[in-house]
């Protein structure tokens, strides 16, 4: 390991941080790839990105078709923090502040024109934490940065170690981001000019409606987007969970770089309705499941709808579906999703403009691949039927549902009895009593509702105690059992604190197959999941029906449902038959 320079003397990681590294690469591309901190292998060798994350970075750069030596590679923190824990650690700010002097040396010597911060830590270091969102919200965008007199562009991307840990689908995304940084070095960056009508007058509305009629007659598609009090702070593909009926504004676009936003008021209702009821080839929304029902609840009529978010998902099903995320692949827009509160009119115009730009390019790609007709048949035409199915719902038999609950409760009581009988008295919690009822007897119940809460006597102090029920869902009590049995206590790799997560309990059950507790904790958790998901999760509406929401979120493009998920059901056997008896055949009001 390289010895730390004297400038590390004031750092809180001087003794606890392992190793030290300088940057590598000749930097002829004038792009600096900035990571977070050293890993174990990097600390041993004193070189950044030579461990597993370095292997992943090499894969990424192979797709960029540039060698590692053409870049400068460095880290925000030049040593390895304890347990590889930096983001959110108590020493994060101090370590970064102390290493800033080395970063300034890097800028002065190599003068990069673009920096690609990989992960949240270097991105926050360069752009600040005040900017909304994490790396998924910022990656791929071009930011102008001045750092202690040095000016350069910043194009954030994911850290290779994040990609390596089960996110291989993001490998190409990282290469796209790095290619964008190279393009910025070569060509510079300037956001295209745009024409947004943010505060339209009556004359503006008349002119826009006239242009809509012409665009509609020419076969163009209309992009529409609504804003509500909550929509600016939500992720598009999660909009379906938000309950909100107020509409603040509606924005429209049918040409790239052009948009208008119209306040949703009594005075503008008619023009909004007139725009939406024109015979557009398609009215495009980014997640129609949010916008369309809210517009319809206000009495707005909408023609043939196309969901651009799901068209993107059809094209590239393994990547996130947020509008701001997808815009980095198809537009030169600056990041705008952080401006919903500061510049709401501009924000809404960009939403509509981005939808137009993205939709046109995805449509072109699908047509080139001879796949657009498949999207139309498998989503556009089918979705109204799925919406009707979800809205119709299925009848639930409340008597059978409570019977099913009773069967599961019976199993939980059985498991609890077995646990109380198997756990040593020394592990169970105690409560010392200065006074006790005159009829108290050793080993008898303290309270009628809990047969496992019993009277006992501490022969060392001469005091009566209540020997309490062992709570297997209490992490502290389970850890106490582990220590009593001499079993290894699993710890969180970041905090170092004991953990009783499901994965760790399963590992203990495999390691100690004869132990009476771990396998029963797993069983109890499964039964509690059944109650939460398959009984409480199927709470019917006042008319006795359970309604679901169908969507296409899985990367396989298969239909799934949520709130509740009626497609994830108990397997046959066991309690599956009791589960199915909850549902009864019913008739709709149209039958």
Coordinates of C-alpha atoms in Angstrom, one line a residue, residues 104-572:
X104 CA -7.5 20.5 -7.4
X105 CA -4.0 19.2 -8.3
X106 CA -5.7 16.9 -10.9
X107 CA -7.6 19.8 -12.5
X108 CA -4.5 22.0 -12.6
X109 CA -2.3 19.3 -14.1
X110 CA -4.6 17.5 -16.6
X111 CA -7.2 20.2 -17.3
X112 CA -10.1 18.0 -18.2
X113 CA -12.8 19.5 -20.4
X114 CA -15.4 17.1 -19.0
X115 CA -15.7 15.1 -15.8
X116 CA -17.8 12.0 -15.5
X117 CA -18.6 11.5 -11.8
X118 CA -19.6 7.9 -11.3
X119 CA -22.1 7.5 -8.4
X120 CA -23.7 9.8 -5.9
X121 CA -20.6 10.7 -3.9
X122 CA -18.6 12.3 -6.7
X123 CA -21.7 13.8 -8.3
X124 CA -22.7 15.5 -5.0
X125 CA -19.1 16.6 -4.6
X126 CA -19.2 18.5 -8.0
X127 CA -22.8 19.6 -8.2
X128 CA -23.8 19.8 -4.6
X129 CA -26.5 18.0 -2.6
X130 CA -29.0 20.7 -3.1
X131 CA -29.8 19.6 -6.6
X132 CA -32.8 17.3 -6.5
X133 CA -32.5 13.6 -6.8
X134 CA -29.8 10.9 -6.9
X135 CA -27.7 9.5 -9.6
X136 CA -30.6 8.1 -11.6
X137 CA -32.1 11.6 -11.8
X138 CA -28.9 13.3 -12.9
X139 CA -27.0 10.8 -15.0
X140 CA -26.7 11.5 -18.7
X141 CA -27.3 15.3 -18.4
X142 CA -24.7 17.9 -19.2
X143 CA -24.0 20.4 -16.4
X144 CA -21.6 23.4 -16.5
X145 CA -19.3 23.5 -13.5
X146 CA -16.8 25.9 -12.1
X147 CA -14.6 24.5 -9.4
X148 CA -12.1 26.8 -7.7
X149 CA -11.6 28.7 -11.0
X150 CA -11.5 25.6 -13.2
X151 CA -14.4 25.3 -15.7
X152 CA -15.6 22.1 -17.2
X153 CA -18.7 20.1 -18.1
X154 CA -20.1 17.4 -15.8
X155 CA -21.9 14.3 -17.2
X156 CA -22.8 12.0 -14.3
X157 CA -23.2 8.2 -14.6
X158 CA -23.5 5.1 -12.4
X159 CA -20.6 3.7 -10.5
X160 CA -19.2 0.5 -12.1
X161 CA -19.6 -1.3 -8.7
X162 CA -23.3 -0.6 -8.8
X163 CA -23.6 -1.9 -12.3
X164 CA -21.6 -5.0 -11.3
X165 CA -23.9 -5.8 -8.4
X166 CA -26.9 -7.2 -10.4
X167 CA -27.4 -4.2 -12.7
X168 CA -25.7 -5.3 -15.9
X169 CA -28.5 -3.9 -17.9
X170 CA -27.0 -0.5 -17.1
X171 CA -23.6 -1.2 -18.8
X172 CA -24.7 0.4 -22.1
X173 CA -26.2 3.3 -20.2
X174 CA -22.8 4.1 -18.7
X175 CA -21.2 3.8 -22.1
X176 CA -23.8 6.2 -23.6
X177 CA -23.1 8.7 -20.8
X178 CA -19.3 8.6 -21.3
X179 CA -19.8 8.9 -25.1
X180 CA -21.8 12.0 -24.4
X181 CA -19.0 13.5 -22.3
X182 CA -16.6 12.8 -25.2
X183 CA -19.0 14.4 -27.6
X184 CA -19.2 17.5 -25.4
X185 CA -15.4 17.7 -25.3
X186 CA -15.4 17.6 -29.1
X187 CA -18.4 19.7 -30.0
X188 CA -19.2 21.7 -26.9
X189 CA -22.8 21.8 -25.5
X190 CA -25.6 24.2 -26.1
X191 CA -29.3 23.4 -25.4
X192 CA -31.4 23.9 -28.6
X193 CA -33.5 27.0 -28.8
X194 CA -37.1 26.5 -27.8
X195 CA -40.4 28.3 -28.0
X196 CA -42.5 27.8 -24.9
X197 CA -45.7 29.8 -24.2
X198 CA -45.6 29.8 -20.4
X199 CA -48.3 32.4 -19.7
X200 CA -50.6 32.4 -22.6
X201 CA -53.0 35.2 -23.4
X202 CA -56.5 34.7 -24.9
X203 CA -55.0 35.5 -28.3
X204 CA -52.2 32.9 -27.7
X205 CA -54.9 30.2 -27.0
X206 CA -56.8 31.0 -30.1
X207 CA -53.7 30.9 -32.3
X208 CA -52.6 27.6 -30.7
X209 CA -56.0 26.0 -31.2
X210 CA -55.9 27.0 -34.9
X211 CA -52.4 25.5 -35.2
X212 CA -53.7 22.3 -33.5
X213 CA -56.4 21.9 -36.1
X214 CA -53.8 22.2 -38.9
X215 CA -51.4 19.8 -37.2
X216 CA -54.2 17.3 -36.6
X217 CA -55.3 17.5 -40.2
X218 CA -51.7 16.7 -41.2
X219 CA -51.6 13.6 -39.1
X220 CA -49.4 14.8 -36.3
X221 CA -49.6 13.4 -32.8
X222 CA -50.5 15.6 -29.8
X223 CA -48.4 15.3 -26.6
X224 CA -50.3 16.2 -23.4
X225 CA -49.3 16.4 -19.8
X226 CA -51.1 17.5 -16.6
X227 CA -49.6 18.9 -13.4
X228 CA -51.1 18.4 -10.0
X229 CA -50.0 19.5 -6.5
X230 CA -48.1 16.2 -6.2
X231 CA -46.9 15.3 -9.7
X232 CA -43.8 17.4 -9.6
X233 CA -42.3 15.4 -6.8
X234 CA -43.1 11.9 -8.0
X235 CA -41.6 9.3 -10.3
X236 CA -43.6 8.8 -13.5
X237 CA -43.9 5.1 -13.4
X238 CA -45.2 5.2 -9.8
X239 CA -47.9 7.8 -10.5
X240 CA -50.6 5.2 -10.2
X241 CA -50.3 5.1 -6.4
X242 CA -51.1 8.8 -6.0
X243 CA -54.6 9.9 -5.1
X244 CA -55.1 13.4 -6.3
X245 CA -58.0 15.1 -8.1
X246 CA -56.9 18.7 -8.5
X247 CA -55.4 19.7 -11.9
X248 CA -53.2 22.8 -11.9
X249 CA -52.3 23.0 -15.6
X250 CA -52.3 21.1 -18.9
X251 CA -49.5 21.4 -21.4
X252 CA -49.4 20.5 -25.0
X253 CA -46.9 20.0 -27.8
X254 CA -46.9 18.6 -31.3
X255 CA -43.6 19.9 -32.7
X256 CA -40.2 19.4 -31.1
X257 CA -39.0 22.5 -29.1
X258 CA -42.5 24.0 -29.0
X259 CA -45.0 23.8 -26.2
X260 CA -47.7 25.7 -24.4
X261 CA -49.0 25.3 -20.8
X262 CA -52.5 26.3 -20.0
X263 CA -53.8 26.9 -16.4
X264 CA -56.7 24.5 -15.7
X265 CA -59.5 27.0 -14.8
X266 CA -63.1 27.6 -15.5
X267 CA -62.1 30.1 -18.3
X268 CA -59.7 27.7 -20.1
X269 CA -61.8 24.5 -19.7
X270 CA -63.4 24.8 -23.1
X271 CA -60.2 25.4 -25.1
X272 CA -58.5 22.5 -23.3
X273 CA -61.5 20.3 -24.2
X274 CA -61.5 21.5 -27.8
X275 CA -57.8 20.6 -28.2
X276 CA -58.2 17.2 -26.7
X277 CA -61.3 16.2 -28.6
X278 CA -59.8 16.9 -32.0
X279 CA -59.4 13.7 -34.1
X280 CA -55.7 13.3 -33.5
X281 CA -54.1 10.2 -34.8
X282 CA -52.9 9.8 -31.2
X283 CA -53.0 11.8 -28.1
X284 CA -49.8 10.9 -26.3
X285 CA -49.2 10.9 -22.5
X286 CA -46.2 9.8 -20.5
X287 CA -48.1 7.4 -18.2
X288 CA -51.7 7.7 -19.3
X289 CA -52.7 5.9 -16.1
X290 CA -52.1 9.1 -14.2
X291 CA -53.2 11.8 -16.6
X292 CA -56.2 10.3 -18.4
X293 CA -58.4 9.3 -15.4
X294 CA -57.9 12.7 -13.8
X295 CA -58.8 14.5 -17.0
X296 CA -61.8 12.3 -17.5
X297 CA -63.0 12.9 -13.9
X298 CA -63.2 16.6 -14.8
X299 CA -65.5 15.8 -17.8
X300 CA -62.8 16.0 -20.4
X301 CA -63.2 13.8 -23.5
X302 CA -60.0 12.3 -25.0
X303 CA -59.6 10.6 -28.3
X304 CA -57.3 7.7 -29.2
X305 CA -54.6 7.5 -26.5
X306 CA -51.0 6.3 -26.8
X307 CA -48.8 5.8 -23.7
X308 CA -45.2 6.9 -24.7
X309 CA -43.8 5.5 -21.4
X310 CA -45.0 2.0 -22.3
X311 CA -43.8 2.5 -25.9
X312 CA -40.4 3.2 -24.5
X313 CA -40.8 0.1 -22.2
X314 CA -41.7 -1.9 -25.3
X315 CA -38.5 -0.7 -27.0
X316 CA -36.2 -1.1 -24.0
X317 CA -37.9 -3.0 -21.2
X318 CA -34.9 -3.4 -18.9
X319 CA -34.4 0.3 -18.2
X320 CA -36.2 2.8 -15.9
X321 CA -39.2 4.5 -17.4
X322 CA -39.1 8.1 -16.0
X323 CA -39.5 10.8 -18.6
X324 CA -36.4 12.7 -17.3
X325 CA -34.4 9.5 -17.5
X326 CA -35.4 8.6 -21.1
X327 CA -34.9 12.2 -22.3
X328 CA -31.1 11.7 -22.0
X329 CA -31.1 9.2 -24.8
X330 CA -33.2 11.1 -27.3
X331 CA -32.9 14.9 -26.6
X332 CA -30.3 17.6 -25.9
X333 CA -32.5 19.0 -23.1
X334 CA -30.9 20.2 -19.9
X335 CA -32.1 18.6 -16.7
X336 CA -35.4 20.1 -15.7
X337 CA -37.1 17.7 -13.3
X338 CA -35.6 19.6 -10.3
X339 CA -37.4 22.8 -11.4
X340 CA -41.0 21.8 -10.6
X341 CA -41.4 24.2 -7.7
X342 CA -39.0 26.9 -8.9
X343 CA -40.3 27.2 -12.5
X344 CA -43.6 25.3 -12.7
X345 CA -44.7 26.7 -16.1
X346 CA -41.3 26.1 -17.8
X347 CA -41.2 22.6 -16.1
X348 CA -44.6 21.7 -17.6
X349 CA -43.7 22.9 -21.0
X350 CA -40.5 20.8 -21.1
X351 CA -42.5 17.8 -20.0
X352 CA -44.7 18.1 -23.1
X353 CA -41.8 19.0 -25.4
X354 CA -39.7 16.1 -24.1
X355 CA -42.6 13.7 -24.7
X356 CA -42.9 14.9 -28.3
X357 CA -39.2 14.6 -29.0
X358 CA -38.9 11.1 -27.4
X359 CA -42.1 9.8 -28.9
X360 CA -41.1 10.8 -32.5
X361 CA -37.8 9.1 -32.2
X362 CA -39.0 5.9 -30.5
X363 CA -41.8 5.6 -33.1
X364 CA -39.2 5.9 -35.9
X365 CA -37.1 3.1 -34.3
X366 CA -40.1 0.8 -33.9
X367 CA -41.2 1.4 -37.5
X368 CA -37.6 0.7 -38.7
X369 CA -37.7 -2.6 -36.7
X370 CA -41.2 -3.4 -38.0
X371 CA -42.4 -3.6 -34.4
X372 CA -44.8 -0.6 -34.0
X373 CA -47.8 -2.6 -35.1
X374 CA -47.0 -5.1 -32.4
X375 CA -47.0 -2.3 -29.8
X376 CA -50.3 -1.1 -31.1
X377 CA -52.0 -4.5 -30.9
X378 CA -50.4 -5.7 -27.6
X379 CA -50.8 -2.4 -25.7
X380 CA -52.8 0.4 -27.4
X381 CA -55.7 -1.9 -28.3
X382 CA -55.6 -4.2 -25.3
X383 CA -55.1 -1.6 -22.5
X384 CA -58.8 -0.4 -22.5
X385 CA -59.9 -4.0 -21.9
X386 CA -57.5 -4.4 -19.0
X387 CA -58.7 -1.1 -17.5
X388 CA -62.3 -2.4 -17.7
X389 CA -61.4 -5.7 -16.1
X390 CA -59.6 -3.9 -13.2
X391 CA -62.5 -1.5 -12.7
X392 CA -65.0 -4.3 -12.7
X393 CA -63.2 -6.3 -10.0
X394 CA -64.1 -9.6 -8.4
X395 CA -66.5 -10.3 -5.5
X396 CA -65.1 -11.4 -2.1
X397 CA -66.9 -13.6 0.3
X398 CA -66.2 -12.0 3.7
X399 CA -67.2 -15.0 5.7
X400 CA -64.8 -17.2 3.8
X401 CA -62.1 -14.6 4.1
X402 CA -62.4 -14.5 7.9
X403 CA -62.4 -18.3 7.9
X404 CA -59.1 -18.2 5.9
X405 CA -57.7 -15.7 8.4
X406 CA -58.7 -18.0 11.3
X407 CA -56.8 -20.9 9.7
X408 CA -53.6 -18.8 9.3
X409 CA -54.0 -17.4 12.9
X410 CA -54.2 -21.0 14.1
X411 CA -50.9 -21.8 12.4
X412 CA -49.3 -18.7 13.9
X413 CA -50.4 -19.7 17.4
X414 CA -49.0 -23.2 16.8
X415 CA -45.6 -21.9 15.8
X416 CA -45.6 -19.5 18.7
X417 CA -46.4 -22.3 21.2
X418 CA -43.5 -24.3 19.7
X419 CA -41.1 -21.4 19.9
X420 CA -42.0 -20.7 23.6
X421 CA -41.5 -24.3 24.4
X422 CA -38.1 -24.4 22.7
X423 CA -36.6 -21.1 23.8
X424 CA -34.7 -21.4 27.1
X425 CA -36.1 -19.4 30.0
X426 CA -32.8 -17.5 30.3
X427 CA -33.4 -15.9 26.9
X428 CA -36.9 -14.6 27.7
X429 CA -37.4 -11.1 28.9
X430 CA -38.0 -10.5 32.6
X431 CA -39.7 -7.8 34.7
X432 CA -38.9 -7.5 38.4
X433 CA -41.8 -7.0 40.7
X434 CA -41.6 -5.2 44.0
X435 CA -45.1 -6.5 44.8
X436 CA -47.1 -9.4 43.5
X437 CA -50.6 -10.8 43.9
X438 CA -51.0 -13.1 47.0
X439 CA -52.3 -15.9 44.8
X440 CA -49.2 -15.8 42.5
X441 CA -47.6 -19.3 41.9
X442 CA -44.3 -20.2 40.3
X443 CA -44.8 -21.2 36.7
X444 CA -48.4 -20.0 36.5
X445 CA -49.7 -17.4 34.0
X446 CA -49.3 -13.7 34.9
X447 CA -52.2 -12.8 32.6
X448 CA -55.0 -14.9 31.2
X449 CA -54.5 -13.7 27.6
X450 CA -50.9 -15.0 27.4
X451 CA -50.1 -18.5 28.6
X452 CA -46.4 -18.0 28.1
X453 CA -46.1 -15.0 30.4
X454 CA -45.4 -16.7 33.8
X455 CA -44.4 -16.0 37.4
X456 CA -40.8 -16.8 38.4
X457 CA -38.5 -16.1 41.3
X458 CA -34.9 -14.8 41.2
X459 CA -33.1 -16.8 43.9
X460 CA -30.1 -14.5 43.8
X461 CA -32.1 -11.3 44.7
X462 CA -35.1 -12.9 46.4
X463 CA -37.5 -11.0 44.0
X464 CA -40.5 -12.1 42.1
X465 CA -40.2 -11.7 38.4
X466 CA -42.5 -11.9 35.4
X467 CA -41.0 -14.3 32.9
X468 CA -42.2 -12.7 29.6
X469 CA -43.1 -14.2 26.3
X470 CA -40.3 -14.5 23.8
X471 CA -41.0 -12.2 20.9
X472 CA -39.5 -13.8 17.8
X473 CA -40.3 -10.7 15.8
X474 CA -38.1 -8.6 18.1
X475 CA -34.5 -8.3 16.6
X476 CA -33.1 -7.6 20.1
X477 CA -34.5 -10.8 21.5
X478 CA -33.5 -12.9 18.6
X479 CA -30.0 -11.6 18.8
X480 CA -30.0 -12.4 22.5
X481 CA -31.0 -16.0 21.6
X482 CA -28.1 -16.2 19.1
X483 CA -25.6 -15.2 21.7
X484 CA -27.0 -17.6 24.3
X485 CA -26.7 -20.4 21.8
X486 CA -23.2 -19.3 20.7
X487 CA -24.3 -18.8 17.1
X488 CA -22.6 -16.1 15.0
X489 CA -24.6 -12.8 15.1
X490 CA -24.9 -11.4 11.6
X491 CA -24.1 -7.7 11.2
X492 CA -25.0 -5.0 8.6
X493 CA -21.8 -4.5 6.5
X494 CA -22.2 -0.7 6.6
X495 CA -23.3 0.1 10.2
X496 CA -21.7 -3.0 11.9
X497 CA -24.9 -3.4 13.9
X498 CA -26.7 -6.8 14.4
X499 CA -29.3 -7.7 11.9
X500 CA -32.1 -10.3 11.7
X501 CA -33.0 -9.8 8.1
X502 CA -34.8 -12.6 6.2
X503 CA -31.6 -13.5 4.3
X504 CA -29.5 -13.8 7.5
X505 CA -32.2 -15.9 9.3
X506 CA -32.3 -18.3 6.3
X507 CA -28.5 -18.6 6.4
X508 CA -28.6 -19.5 10.1
X509 CA -31.4 -22.0 9.5
X510 CA -29.2 -23.7 6.8
X511 CA -26.2 -23.7 9.1
X512 CA -28.1 -25.0 12.2
X513 CA -30.8 -27.2 10.7
X514 CA -31.6 -28.8 14.1
X515 CA -32.1 -25.4 15.8
X516 CA -35.8 -25.0 16.9
X517 CA -36.0 -21.2 16.4
X518 CA -34.8 -20.1 13.0
X519 CA -36.9 -22.4 10.8
X520 CA -40.0 -21.4 12.8
X521 CA -39.2 -17.7 12.4
X522 CA -39.2 -18.2 8.7
X523 CA -42.5 -20.1 8.8
X524 CA -44.1 -17.4 11.0
X525 CA -43.0 -14.7 8.6
X526 CA -44.5 -16.6 5.7
X527 CA -47.8 -16.8 7.5
X528 CA -47.8 -13.1 8.4
X529 CA -47.1 -12.4 4.7
X530 CA -50.1 -14.4 3.8
X531 CA -52.3 -12.3 6.1
X532 CA -50.8 -9.0 4.9
X533 CA -50.8 -9.8 1.2
X534 CA -53.6 -12.3 0.6
X535 CA -56.2 -11.3 3.3
X536 CA -55.6 -7.7 4.4
X537 CA -54.4 -6.9 0.9
X538 CA -57.7 -8.0 -0.5
X539 CA -59.8 -5.6 1.5
X540 CA -62.9 -5.1 -0.7
X541 CA -64.6 -1.9 -1.7
X542 CA -68.0 -1.0 -0.2
X543 CA -69.7 -3.0 -2.9
X544 CA -67.8 -6.1 -1.9
X545 CA -65.4 -6.2 -4.8
X546 CA -61.7 -6.2 -4.9
X547 CA -60.3 -4.1 -7.8
X548 CA -56.8 -4.2 -9.2
X549 CA -54.7 -2.1 -11.5
X550 CA -53.1 -3.9 -14.5
X551 CA -49.9 -2.6 -16.0
X552 CA -46.8 -3.8 -18.0
X553 CA -44.0 -2.8 -15.7
X554 CA -42.1 -6.2 -15.7
X555 CA -39.0 -6.2 -18.0
X556 CA -40.5 -9.3 -19.6
X557 CA -43.4 -7.1 -20.9
X558 CA -45.9 -9.5 -19.3
X559 CA -49.0 -8.1 -17.8
X560 CA -49.0 -7.7 -14.0
X561 CA -51.3 -6.1 -11.5
X562 CA -50.9 -4.1 -8.3
X563 CA -53.0 -2.7 -5.4
X564 CA -53.5 -5.7 -5.0
X565 CA -51.5 -8.0 -7.1
X566 CA -54.1 -10.6 -8.1
X567 CA -51.6 -12.5 -10.4
X568 CA -49.3 -13.4 -7.6
X569 CA -51.2 -16.1 -5.8
X570 CA -50.6 -19.0 -3.4
X571 CA -49.4 -22.2 -5.2
X572 CA -51.7 -25.2 -5.2

